[in-house]
Amino acid sequence: MFEISEIKRNYERFDNHRIKGIARNDARGLRDEVVPILINEIKKRNLGNHLIEWINAERRKLSKYELEELKQKVKGSICENCKQGRELKGFSFRTMTAILINEFVTDYRLIICEKCGKKKRRKSAIWTTIFGWWSVIGFISMPFVLIGKIKASMQEDKQSEQIIESFIEANIGTITIEKDSKEVIQKLLKEFNQIEDYS
Ligand SMILES: [Zn+2]
């Protein structure tokens, strides 16, 4: 680990571009004692208050109560798949396609309503059961994929909580800057589900 004085010297040497980059992308992972050094450099160079706000937002430590409140907001958002107001849950499943010596694995993580989630998971299971066998590796790994699927549906609620929590954690900066608004959570859910889009 670097000595703090060494880090300070390095930060002083970094150009503005690099300092901005650290503030924007790495704020969450910094050691506590490095944060004041970074903030000091931003102030010294007049790089803007918004960067300092962003650092603080990214490093926000949620109390149990705050986390629960955000989770309720996520669950109470509208399902981006069917646009209905049913309670949302987190889903994660794997689709496998195996052809000769190739196999294609796609992992999906979605936060949608239970009806849509179960439908998508069922489709994935059917696809995998039909198309996941047709290679040597597919043949060998298929039982594990299927066991994984059964396990996942057994631990559904626990998994759902984990997916929602990691969604909040990954987006805490944006959520905080937008004052925990339902609108920003809805927007982020749309992005989250779009990246993982699968029908
Ligand atoms: Zn839905």
PDB file of N, CA and C in Angstrom, residues 115-195:
ATOM      1  N   LYS A 115     -44.519 -11.721 -12.770  1.00  0.00           N
ATOM      2  CA  LYS A 115     -45.138 -12.395 -13.913  1.00  0.00           C
ATOM      3  C   LYS A 115     -44.166 -12.420 -15.107  1.00  0.00           C
ATOM      4  N   CYS A 116     -43.597 -11.244 -15.428  1.00  0.00           N
ATOM      5  CA  CYS A 116     -42.656 -11.159 -16.551  1.00  0.00           C
ATOM      6  C   CYS A 116     -41.388 -11.957 -16.271  1.00  0.00           C
ATOM      7  N   GLY A 117     -40.889 -11.856 -15.038  1.00  0.00           N
ATOM      8  CA  GLY A 117     -39.636 -12.523 -14.682  1.00  0.00           C
ATOM      9  C   GLY A 117     -39.762 -14.032 -14.833  1.00  0.00           C
ATOM     10  N   LYS A 118     -40.866 -14.562 -14.342  1.00  0.00           N
ATOM     11  CA  LYS A 118     -41.045 -16.014 -14.411  1.00  0.00           C
ATOM     12  C   LYS A 118     -41.213 -16.475 -15.852  1.00  0.00           C
ATOM     13  N   LYS A 119     -41.895 -15.642 -16.639  1.00  0.00           N
ATOM     14  CA  LYS A 119     -42.094 -15.983 -18.043  1.00  0.00           C
ATOM     15  C   LYS A 119     -40.749 -16.038 -18.776  1.00  0.00           C
ATOM     16  N   LYS A 120     -39.918 -15.022 -18.531  1.00  0.00           N
ATOM     17  CA  LYS A 120     -38.617 -14.972 -19.201  1.00  0.00           C
ATOM     18  C   LYS A 120     -37.710 -16.104 -18.734  1.00  0.00           C
ATOM     19  N   ARG A 121     -37.784 -16.393 -17.449  1.00  0.00           N
ATOM     20  CA  ARG A 121     -36.944 -17.467 -16.931  1.00  0.00           C
ATOM     21  C   ARG A 121     -37.370 -18.823 -17.507  1.00  0.00           C
ATOM     22  N   ARG A 122     -38.675 -18.995 -17.665  1.00  0.00           N
ATOM     23  CA  ARG A 122     -39.180 -20.245 -18.233  1.00  0.00           C
ATOM     24  C   ARG A 122     -38.715 -20.402 -19.688  1.00  0.00           C
ATOM     25  N   LYS A 123     -38.814 -19.289 -20.446  1.00  0.00           N
ATOM     26  CA  LYS A 123     -38.354 -19.324 -21.846  1.00  0.00           C
ATOM     27  C   LYS A 123     -36.888 -19.721 -21.913  1.00  0.00           C
ATOM     28  N   SER A 124     -36.089 -19.119 -21.019  1.00  0.00           N
ATOM     29  CA  SER A 124     -34.657 -19.412 -20.993  1.00  0.00           C
ATOM     30  C   SER A 124     -34.423 -20.883 -20.676  1.00  0.00           C
ATOM     31  N   ALA A 125     -35.207 -21.428 -19.753  1.00  0.00           N
ATOM     32  CA  ALA A 125     -35.036 -22.834 -19.366  1.00  0.00           C
ATOM     33  C   ALA A 125     -35.398 -23.751 -20.533  1.00  0.00           C
ATOM     34  N   ILE A 126     -36.462 -23.404 -21.232  1.00  0.00           N
ATOM     35  CA  ILE A 126     -36.884 -24.239 -22.370  1.00  0.00           C
ATOM     36  C   ILE A 126     -35.813 -24.204 -23.463  1.00  0.00           C
ATOM     37  N   TRP A 127     -35.352 -22.994 -23.761  1.00  0.00           N
ATOM     38  CA  TRP A 127     -34.305 -22.815 -24.777  1.00  0.00           C
ATOM     39  C   TRP A 127     -33.073 -23.637 -24.416  1.00  0.00           C
ATOM     40  N   THR A 128     -32.641 -23.484 -23.160  1.00  0.00           N
ATOM     41  CA  THR A 128     -31.428 -24.171 -22.712  1.00  0.00           C
ATOM     42  C   THR A 128     -31.616 -25.688 -22.757  1.00  0.00           C
ATOM     43  N   THR A 129     -32.794 -26.150 -22.390  1.00  0.00           N
ATOM     44  CA  THR A 129     -33.040 -27.587 -22.403  1.00  0.00           C
ATOM     45  C   THR A 129     -32.994 -28.132 -23.828  1.00  0.00           C
ATOM     46  N   ILE A 130     -33.487 -27.346 -24.764  1.00  0.00           N
ATOM     47  CA  ILE A 130     -33.496 -27.825 -26.155  1.00  0.00           C
ATOM     48  C   ILE A 130     -32.141 -27.617 -26.834  1.00  0.00           C
ATOM     49  N   PHE A 131     -31.571 -26.421 -26.667  1.00  0.00           N
ATOM     50  CA  PHE A 131     -30.385 -26.068 -27.459  1.00  0.00           C
ATOM     51  C   PHE A 131     -29.075 -26.093 -26.676  1.00  0.00           C
ATOM     52  N   GLY A 132     -29.136 -26.471 -25.422  1.00  0.00           N
ATOM     53  CA  GLY A 132     -27.916 -26.428 -24.620  1.00  0.00           C
ATOM     54  C   GLY A 132     -27.088 -27.696 -24.647  1.00  0.00           C
ATOM     55  N   TRP A 133     -27.597 -28.730 -25.313  1.00  0.00           N
ATOM     56  CA  TRP A 133     -26.959 -30.043 -25.236  1.00  0.00           C
ATOM     57  C   TRP A 133     -25.988 -30.345 -26.371  1.00  0.00           C
ATOM     58  N   TRP A 134     -26.091 -29.599 -27.474  1.00  0.00           N
ATOM     59  CA  TRP A 134     -25.515 -30.106 -28.728  1.00  0.00           C
ATOM     60  C   TRP A 134     -24.021 -29.896 -28.898  1.00  0.00           C
ATOM     61  N   SER A 135     -23.285 -29.930 -27.827  1.00  0.00           N
ATOM     62  CA  SER A 135     -21.831 -29.968 -27.940  1.00  0.00           C
ATOM     63  C   SER A 135     -21.306 -30.799 -26.780  1.00  0.00           C
ATOM     64  N   VAL A 136     -20.039 -31.169 -26.872  1.00  0.00           N
ATOM     65  CA  VAL A 136     -19.471 -32.004 -25.815  1.00  0.00           C
ATOM     66  C   VAL A 136     -19.511 -31.264 -24.488  1.00  0.00           C
ATOM     67  N   ILE A 137     -19.050 -30.001 -24.532  1.00  0.00           N
ATOM     68  CA  ILE A 137     -19.025 -29.230 -23.282  1.00  0.00           C
ATOM     69  C   ILE A 137     -20.451 -29.018 -22.777  1.00  0.00           C
ATOM     70  N   GLY A 138     -21.340 -28.721 -23.731  1.00  0.00           N
ATOM     71  CA  GLY A 138     -22.738 -28.528 -23.357  1.00  0.00           C
ATOM     72  C   GLY A 138     -23.306 -29.761 -22.684  1.00  0.00           C
ATOM     73  N   PHE A 139     -22.969 -30.913 -23.219  1.00  0.00           N
ATOM     74  CA  PHE A 139     -23.482 -32.163 -22.683  1.00  0.00           C
ATOM     75  C   PHE A 139     -22.988 -32.383 -21.262  1.00  0.00           C
ATOM     76  N   ILE A 140     -21.697 -32.073 -21.057  1.00  0.00           N
ATOM     77  CA  ILE A 140     -21.120 -32.288 -19.725  1.00  0.00           C
ATOM     78  C   ILE A 140     -21.639 -31.255 -18.731  1.00  0.00           C
ATOM     79  N   SER A 141     -21.739 -29.989 -19.182  1.00  0.00           N
ATOM     80  CA  SER A 141     -22.083 -28.957 -18.202  1.00  0.00           C
ATOM     81  C   SER A 141     -23.587 -28.796 -17.995  1.00  0.00           C
ATOM     82  N   MET A 142     -24.381 -29.393 -18.867  1.00  0.00           N
ATOM     83  CA  MET A 142     -25.827 -29.201 -18.766  1.00  0.00           C
ATOM     84  C   MET A 142     -26.419 -29.522 -17.395  1.00  0.00           C
ATOM     85  N   PRO A 143     -26.060 -30.672 -16.789  1.00  0.00           N
ATOM     86  CA  PRO A 143     -26.658 -30.933 -15.471  1.00  0.00           C
ATOM     87  C   PRO A 143     -26.404 -29.799 -14.485  1.00  0.00           C
ATOM     88  N   PHE A 144     -25.198 -29.194 -14.571  1.00  0.00           N
ATOM     89  CA  PHE A 144     -24.876 -28.111 -13.630  1.00  0.00           C
ATOM     90  C   PHE A 144     -25.718 -26.866 -13.912  1.00  0.00           C
ATOM     91  N   VAL A 145     -25.918 -26.603 -15.203  1.00  0.00           N
ATOM     92  CA  VAL A 145     -26.743 -25.452 -15.574  1.00  0.00           C
ATOM     93  C   VAL A 145     -28.162 -25.654 -15.048  1.00  0.00           C
ATOM     94  N   LEU A 146     -28.669 -26.864 -15.238  1.00  0.00           N
ATOM     95  CA  LEU A 146     -30.043 -27.139 -14.800  1.00  0.00           C
ATOM     96  C   LEU A 146     -30.158 -27.117 -13.280  1.00  0.00           C
ATOM     97  N   ILE A 147     -29.131 -27.666 -12.618  1.00  0.00           N
ATOM     98  CA  ILE A 147     -29.144 -27.617 -11.146  1.00  0.00           C
ATOM     99  C   ILE A 147     -29.131 -26.158 -10.696  1.00  0.00           C
ATOM    100  N   GLY A 148     -28.308 -25.345 -11.380  1.00  0.00           N
ATOM    101  CA  GLY A 148     -28.242 -23.910 -11.071  1.00  0.00           C
ATOM    102  C   GLY A 148     -29.612 -23.267 -11.204  1.00  0.00           C
ATOM    103  N   LYS A 149     -30.328 -23.649 -12.217  1.00  0.00           N
ATOM    104  CA  LYS A 149     -31.656 -23.078 -12.450  1.00  0.00           C
ATOM    105  C   LYS A 149     -32.639 -23.468 -11.341  1.00  0.00           C
ATOM    106  N   ILE A 150     -32.570 -24.744 -10.950  1.00  0.00           N
ATOM    107  CA  ILE A 150     -33.478 -25.196  -9.892  1.00  0.00           C
ATOM    108  C   ILE A 150     -33.143 -24.480  -8.581  1.00  0.00           C
ATOM    109  N   LYS A 151     -31.838 -24.387  -8.289  1.00  0.00           N
ATOM    110  CA  LYS A 151     -31.398 -23.697  -7.077  1.00  0.00           C
ATOM    111  C   LYS A 151     -31.885 -22.257  -7.077  1.00  0.00           C
ATOM    112  N   ALA A 152     -31.704 -21.591  -8.250  1.00  0.00           N
ATOM    113  CA  ALA A 152     -32.072 -20.179  -8.346  1.00  0.00           C
ATOM    114  C   ALA A 152     -33.561 -19.985  -8.081  1.00  0.00           C
ATOM    115  N   SER A 153     -34.375 -20.886  -8.602  1.00  0.00           N
ATOM    116  CA  SER A 153     -35.804 -20.674  -8.368  1.00  0.00           C
ATOM    117  C   SER A 153     -36.177 -21.015  -6.927  1.00  0.00           C
ATOM    118  N   MET A 154     -35.375 -21.874  -6.277  1.00  0.00           N
ATOM    119  CA  MET A 154     -35.644 -22.157  -4.870  1.00  0.00           C
ATOM    120  C   MET A 154     -35.263 -20.980  -3.978  1.00  0.00           C
ATOM    121  N   GLN A 155     -34.186 -20.284  -4.378  1.00  0.00           N
ATOM    122  CA  GLN A 155     -33.717 -19.167  -3.544  1.00  0.00           C
ATOM    123  C   GLN A 155     -34.188 -17.837  -4.107  1.00  0.00           C
ATOM    124  N   GLU A 156     -35.308 -17.875  -4.760  1.00  0.00           N
ATOM    125  CA  GLU A 156     -35.787 -16.721  -5.502  1.00  0.00           C
ATOM    126  C   GLU A 156     -35.812 -15.419  -4.702  1.00  0.00           C
ATOM    127  N   ASP A 157     -36.401 -15.473  -3.500  1.00  0.00           N
ATOM    128  CA  ASP A 157     -36.566 -14.227  -2.752  1.00  0.00           C
ATOM    129  C   ASP A 157     -35.231 -13.655  -2.301  1.00  0.00           C
ATOM    130  N   LYS A 158     -34.359 -14.545  -1.854  1.00  0.00           N
ATOM    131  CA  LYS A 158     -33.044 -14.098  -1.394  1.00  0.00           C
ATOM    132  C   LYS A 158     -32.284 -13.473  -2.569  1.00  0.00           C
ATOM    133  N   GLN A 159     -32.344 -14.149  -3.703  1.00  0.00           N
ATOM    134  CA  GLN A 159     -31.647 -13.672  -4.891  1.00  0.00           C
ATOM    135  C   GLN A 159     -32.215 -12.322  -5.341  1.00  0.00           C
ATOM    136  N   SER A 160     -33.524 -12.201  -5.270  1.00  0.00           N
ATOM    137  CA  SER A 160     -34.172 -10.955  -5.660  1.00  0.00           C
ATOM    138  C   SER A 160     -33.664  -9.789  -4.803  1.00  0.00           C
ATOM    139  N   GLU A 161     -33.593 -10.003  -3.484  1.00  0.00           N
ATOM    140  CA  GLU A 161     -33.109  -8.950  -2.593  1.00  0.00           C
ATOM    141  C   GLU A 161     -31.675  -8.565  -2.963  1.00  0.00           C
ATOM    142  N   GLN A 162     -30.860  -9.574  -3.254  1.00  0.00           N
ATOM    143  CA  GLN A 162     -29.445  -9.309  -3.586  1.00  0.00           C
ATOM    144  C   GLN A 162     -29.330  -8.493  -4.872  1.00  0.00           C
ATOM    145  N   ILE A 163     -30.138  -8.836  -5.866  1.00  0.00           N
ATOM    146  CA  ILE A 163     -30.065  -8.136  -7.150  1.00  0.00           C
ATOM    147  C   ILE A 163     -30.502  -6.676  -6.975  1.00  0.00           C
ATOM    148  N   ILE A 164     -31.562  -6.475  -6.198  1.00  0.00           N
ATOM    149  CA  ILE A 164     -32.044  -5.101  -5.972  1.00  0.00           C
ATOM    150  C   ILE A 164     -30.997  -4.305  -5.186  1.00  0.00           C
ATOM    151  N   GLU A 165     -30.398  -4.936  -4.176  1.00  0.00           N
ATOM    152  CA  GLU A 165     -29.371  -4.237  -3.404  1.00  0.00           C
ATOM    153  C   GLU A 165     -28.164  -3.878  -4.266  1.00  0.00           C
ATOM    154  N   SER A 166     -27.762  -4.786  -5.130  1.00  0.00           N
ATOM    155  CA  SER A 166     -26.572  -4.458  -5.943  1.00  0.00           C
ATOM    156  C   SER A 166     -26.910  -3.422  -7.007  1.00  0.00           C
ATOM    157  N   PHE A 167     -28.152  -3.393  -7.449  1.00  0.00           N
ATOM    158  CA  PHE A 167     -28.596  -2.328  -8.368  1.00  0.00           C
ATOM    159  C   PHE A 167     -28.479  -0.963  -7.664  1.00  0.00           C
ATOM    160  N   ILE A 168     -28.929  -0.896  -6.421  1.00  0.00           N
ATOM    161  CA  ILE A 168     -28.855   0.367  -5.669  1.00  0.00           C
ATOM    162  C   ILE A 168     -27.398   0.768  -5.457  1.00  0.00           C
ATOM    163  N   GLU A 169     -26.593  -0.210  -5.071  1.00  0.00           N
ATOM    164  CA  GLU A 169     -25.178   0.068  -4.810  1.00  0.00           C
ATOM    165  C   GLU A 169     -24.479   0.594  -6.072  1.00  0.00           C
ATOM    166  N   ALA A 170     -24.764  -0.050  -7.202  1.00  0.00           N
ATOM    167  CA  ALA A 170     -24.097   0.348  -8.446  1.00  0.00           C
ATOM    168  C   ALA A 170     -24.519   1.740  -8.898  1.00  0.00           C
ATOM    169  N   ASN A 171     -25.700   2.187  -8.471  1.00  0.00           N
ATOM    170  CA  ASN A 171     -26.219   3.471  -8.958  1.00  0.00           C
ATOM    171  C   ASN A 171     -26.327   4.524  -7.864  1.00  0.00           C
ATOM    172  N   ILE A 172     -25.649   4.283  -6.740  1.00  0.00           N
ATOM    173  CA  ILE A 172     -25.876   5.151  -5.584  1.00  0.00           C
ATOM    174  C   ILE A 172     -25.527   6.618  -5.877  1.00  0.00           C
ATOM    175  N   GLY A 173     -24.506   6.845  -6.691  1.00  0.00           N
ATOM    176  CA  GLY A 173     -24.119   8.221  -7.009  1.00  0.00           C
ATOM    177  C   GLY A 173     -25.256   8.972  -7.678  1.00  0.00           C
ATOM    178  N   THR A 174     -25.784   8.404  -8.729  1.00  0.00           N
ATOM    179  CA  THR A 174     -26.866   9.049  -9.483  1.00  0.00           C
ATOM    180  C   THR A 174     -28.123   9.186  -8.632  1.00  0.00           C
ATOM    181  N   ILE A 175     -28.449   8.147  -7.892  1.00  0.00           N
ATOM    182  CA  ILE A 175     -29.648   8.193  -7.037  1.00  0.00           C
ATOM    183  C   ILE A 175     -29.522   9.326  -6.012  1.00  0.00           C
ATOM    184  N   THR A 176     -28.348   9.442  -5.413  1.00  0.00           N
ATOM    185  CA  THR A 176     -28.141  10.457  -4.378  1.00  0.00           C
ATOM    186  C   THR A 176     -28.198  11.863  -4.961  1.00  0.00           C
ATOM    187  N   ILE A 177     -27.530  12.076  -6.093  1.00  0.00           N
ATOM    188  CA  ILE A 177     -27.536  13.396  -6.739  1.00  0.00           C
ATOM    189  C   ILE A 177     -28.980  13.808  -7.060  1.00  0.00           C
ATOM    190  N   GLU A 178     -29.792  12.838  -7.450  1.00  0.00           N
ATOM    191  CA  GLU A 178     -31.200  13.135  -7.791  1.00  0.00           C
ATOM    192  C   GLU A 178     -32.124  12.983  -6.581  1.00  0.00           C
ATOM    193  N   LYS A 179     -31.555  13.085  -5.399  1.00  0.00           N
ATOM    194  CA  LYS A 179     -32.307  13.095  -4.136  1.00  0.00           C
ATOM    195  C   LYS A 179     -33.250  11.897  -3.964  1.00  0.00           C
ATOM    196  N   ASP A 180     -32.785  10.741  -4.307  1.00  0.00           N
ATOM    197  CA  ASP A 180     -33.529   9.485  -4.128  1.00  0.00           C
ATOM    198  C   ASP A 180     -34.896   9.487  -4.822  1.00  0.00           C
ATOM    199  N   SER A 181     -35.028  10.254  -5.885  1.00  0.00           N
ATOM    200  CA  SER A 181     -36.358  10.390  -6.486  1.00  0.00           C
ATOM    201  C   SER A 181     -36.798   9.109  -7.187  1.00  0.00           C
ATOM    202  N   LYS A 182     -38.101   8.908  -7.184  1.00  0.00           N
ATOM    203  CA  LYS A 182     -38.676   7.730  -7.846  1.00  0.00           C
ATOM    204  C   LYS A 182     -38.397   7.781  -9.344  1.00  0.00           C
ATOM    205  N   GLU A 183     -38.380   9.012  -9.869  1.00  0.00           N
ATOM    206  CA  GLU A 183     -38.173   9.182 -11.317  1.00  0.00           C
ATOM    207  C   GLU A 183     -36.797   8.673 -11.735  1.00  0.00           C
ATOM    208  N   VAL A 184     -35.779   9.014 -10.953  1.00  0.00           N
ATOM    209  CA  VAL A 184     -34.430   8.582 -11.340  1.00  0.00           C
ATOM    210  C   VAL A 184     -34.307   7.057 -11.208  1.00  0.00           C
ATOM    211  N   ILE A 185     -34.960   6.504 -10.208  1.00  0.00           N
ATOM    212  CA  ILE A 185     -34.913   5.048 -10.045  1.00  0.00           C
ATOM    213  C   ILE A 185     -35.578   4.362 -11.236  1.00  0.00           C
ATOM    214  N   GLN A 186     -36.701   4.919 -11.680  1.00  0.00           N
ATOM    215  CA  GLN A 186     -37.388   4.353 -12.843  1.00  0.00           C
ATOM    216  C   GLN A 186     -36.491   4.411 -14.088  1.00  0.00           C
ATOM    217  N   LYS A 187     -35.829   5.567 -14.252  1.00  0.00           N
ATOM    218  CA  LYS A 187     -34.940   5.746 -15.414  1.00  0.00           C
ATOM    219  C   LYS A 187     -33.782   4.730 -15.369  1.00  0.00           C
ATOM    220  N   LEU A 188     -33.221   4.567 -14.184  1.00  0.00           N
ATOM    221  CA  LEU A 188     -32.101   3.625 -14.045  1.00  0.00           C
ATOM    222  C   LEU A 188     -32.556   2.186 -14.252  1.00  0.00           C
ATOM    223  N   LEU A 189     -33.775   1.886 -13.823  1.00  0.00           N
ATOM    224  CA  LEU A 189     -34.311   0.526 -14.035  1.00  0.00           C
ATOM    225  C   LEU A 189     -34.479   0.249 -15.517  1.00  0.00           C
ATOM    226  N   LYS A 190     -34.897   1.275 -16.231  1.00  0.00           N
ATOM    227  CA  LYS A 190     -35.070   1.122 -17.673  1.00  0.00           C
ATOM    228  C   LYS A 190     -33.721   0.769 -18.316  1.00  0.00           C
ATOM    229  N   GLU A 191     -32.693   1.521 -17.934  1.00  0.00           N
ATOM    230  CA  GLU A 191     -31.345   1.249 -18.466  1.00  0.00           C
ATOM    231  C   GLU A 191     -30.881  -0.152 -18.066  1.00  0.00           C
ATOM    232  N   PHE A 192     -31.080  -0.492 -16.820  1.00  0.00           N
ATOM    233  CA  PHE A 192     -30.640  -1.792 -16.289  1.00  0.00           C
ATOM    234  C   PHE A 192     -31.269  -2.934 -17.084  1.00  0.00           C
ATOM    235  N   ASN A 193     -32.568  -2.831 -17.315  1.00  0.00           N
ATOM    236  CA  ASN A 193     -33.259  -3.915 -18.010  1.00  0.00           C
ATOM    237  C   ASN A 193     -33.007  -3.903 -19.508  1.00  0.00           C
ATOM    238  N   GLN A 194     -32.701  -2.734 -20.038  1.00  0.00           N
ATOM    239  CA  GLN A 194     -32.426  -2.658 -21.473  1.00  0.00           C
ATOM    240  C   GLN A 194     -31.122  -3.344 -21.841  1.00  0.00           C
ATOM    241  N   ILE A 195     -30.119  -3.092 -21.025  1.00  0.00           N
ATOM    242  CA  ILE A 195     -28.805  -3.695 -21.286  1.00  0.00           C
ATOM    243  C   ILE A 195     -28.960  -5.219 -21.322  1.00  0.00           C
TER     244      ILE A 195
END
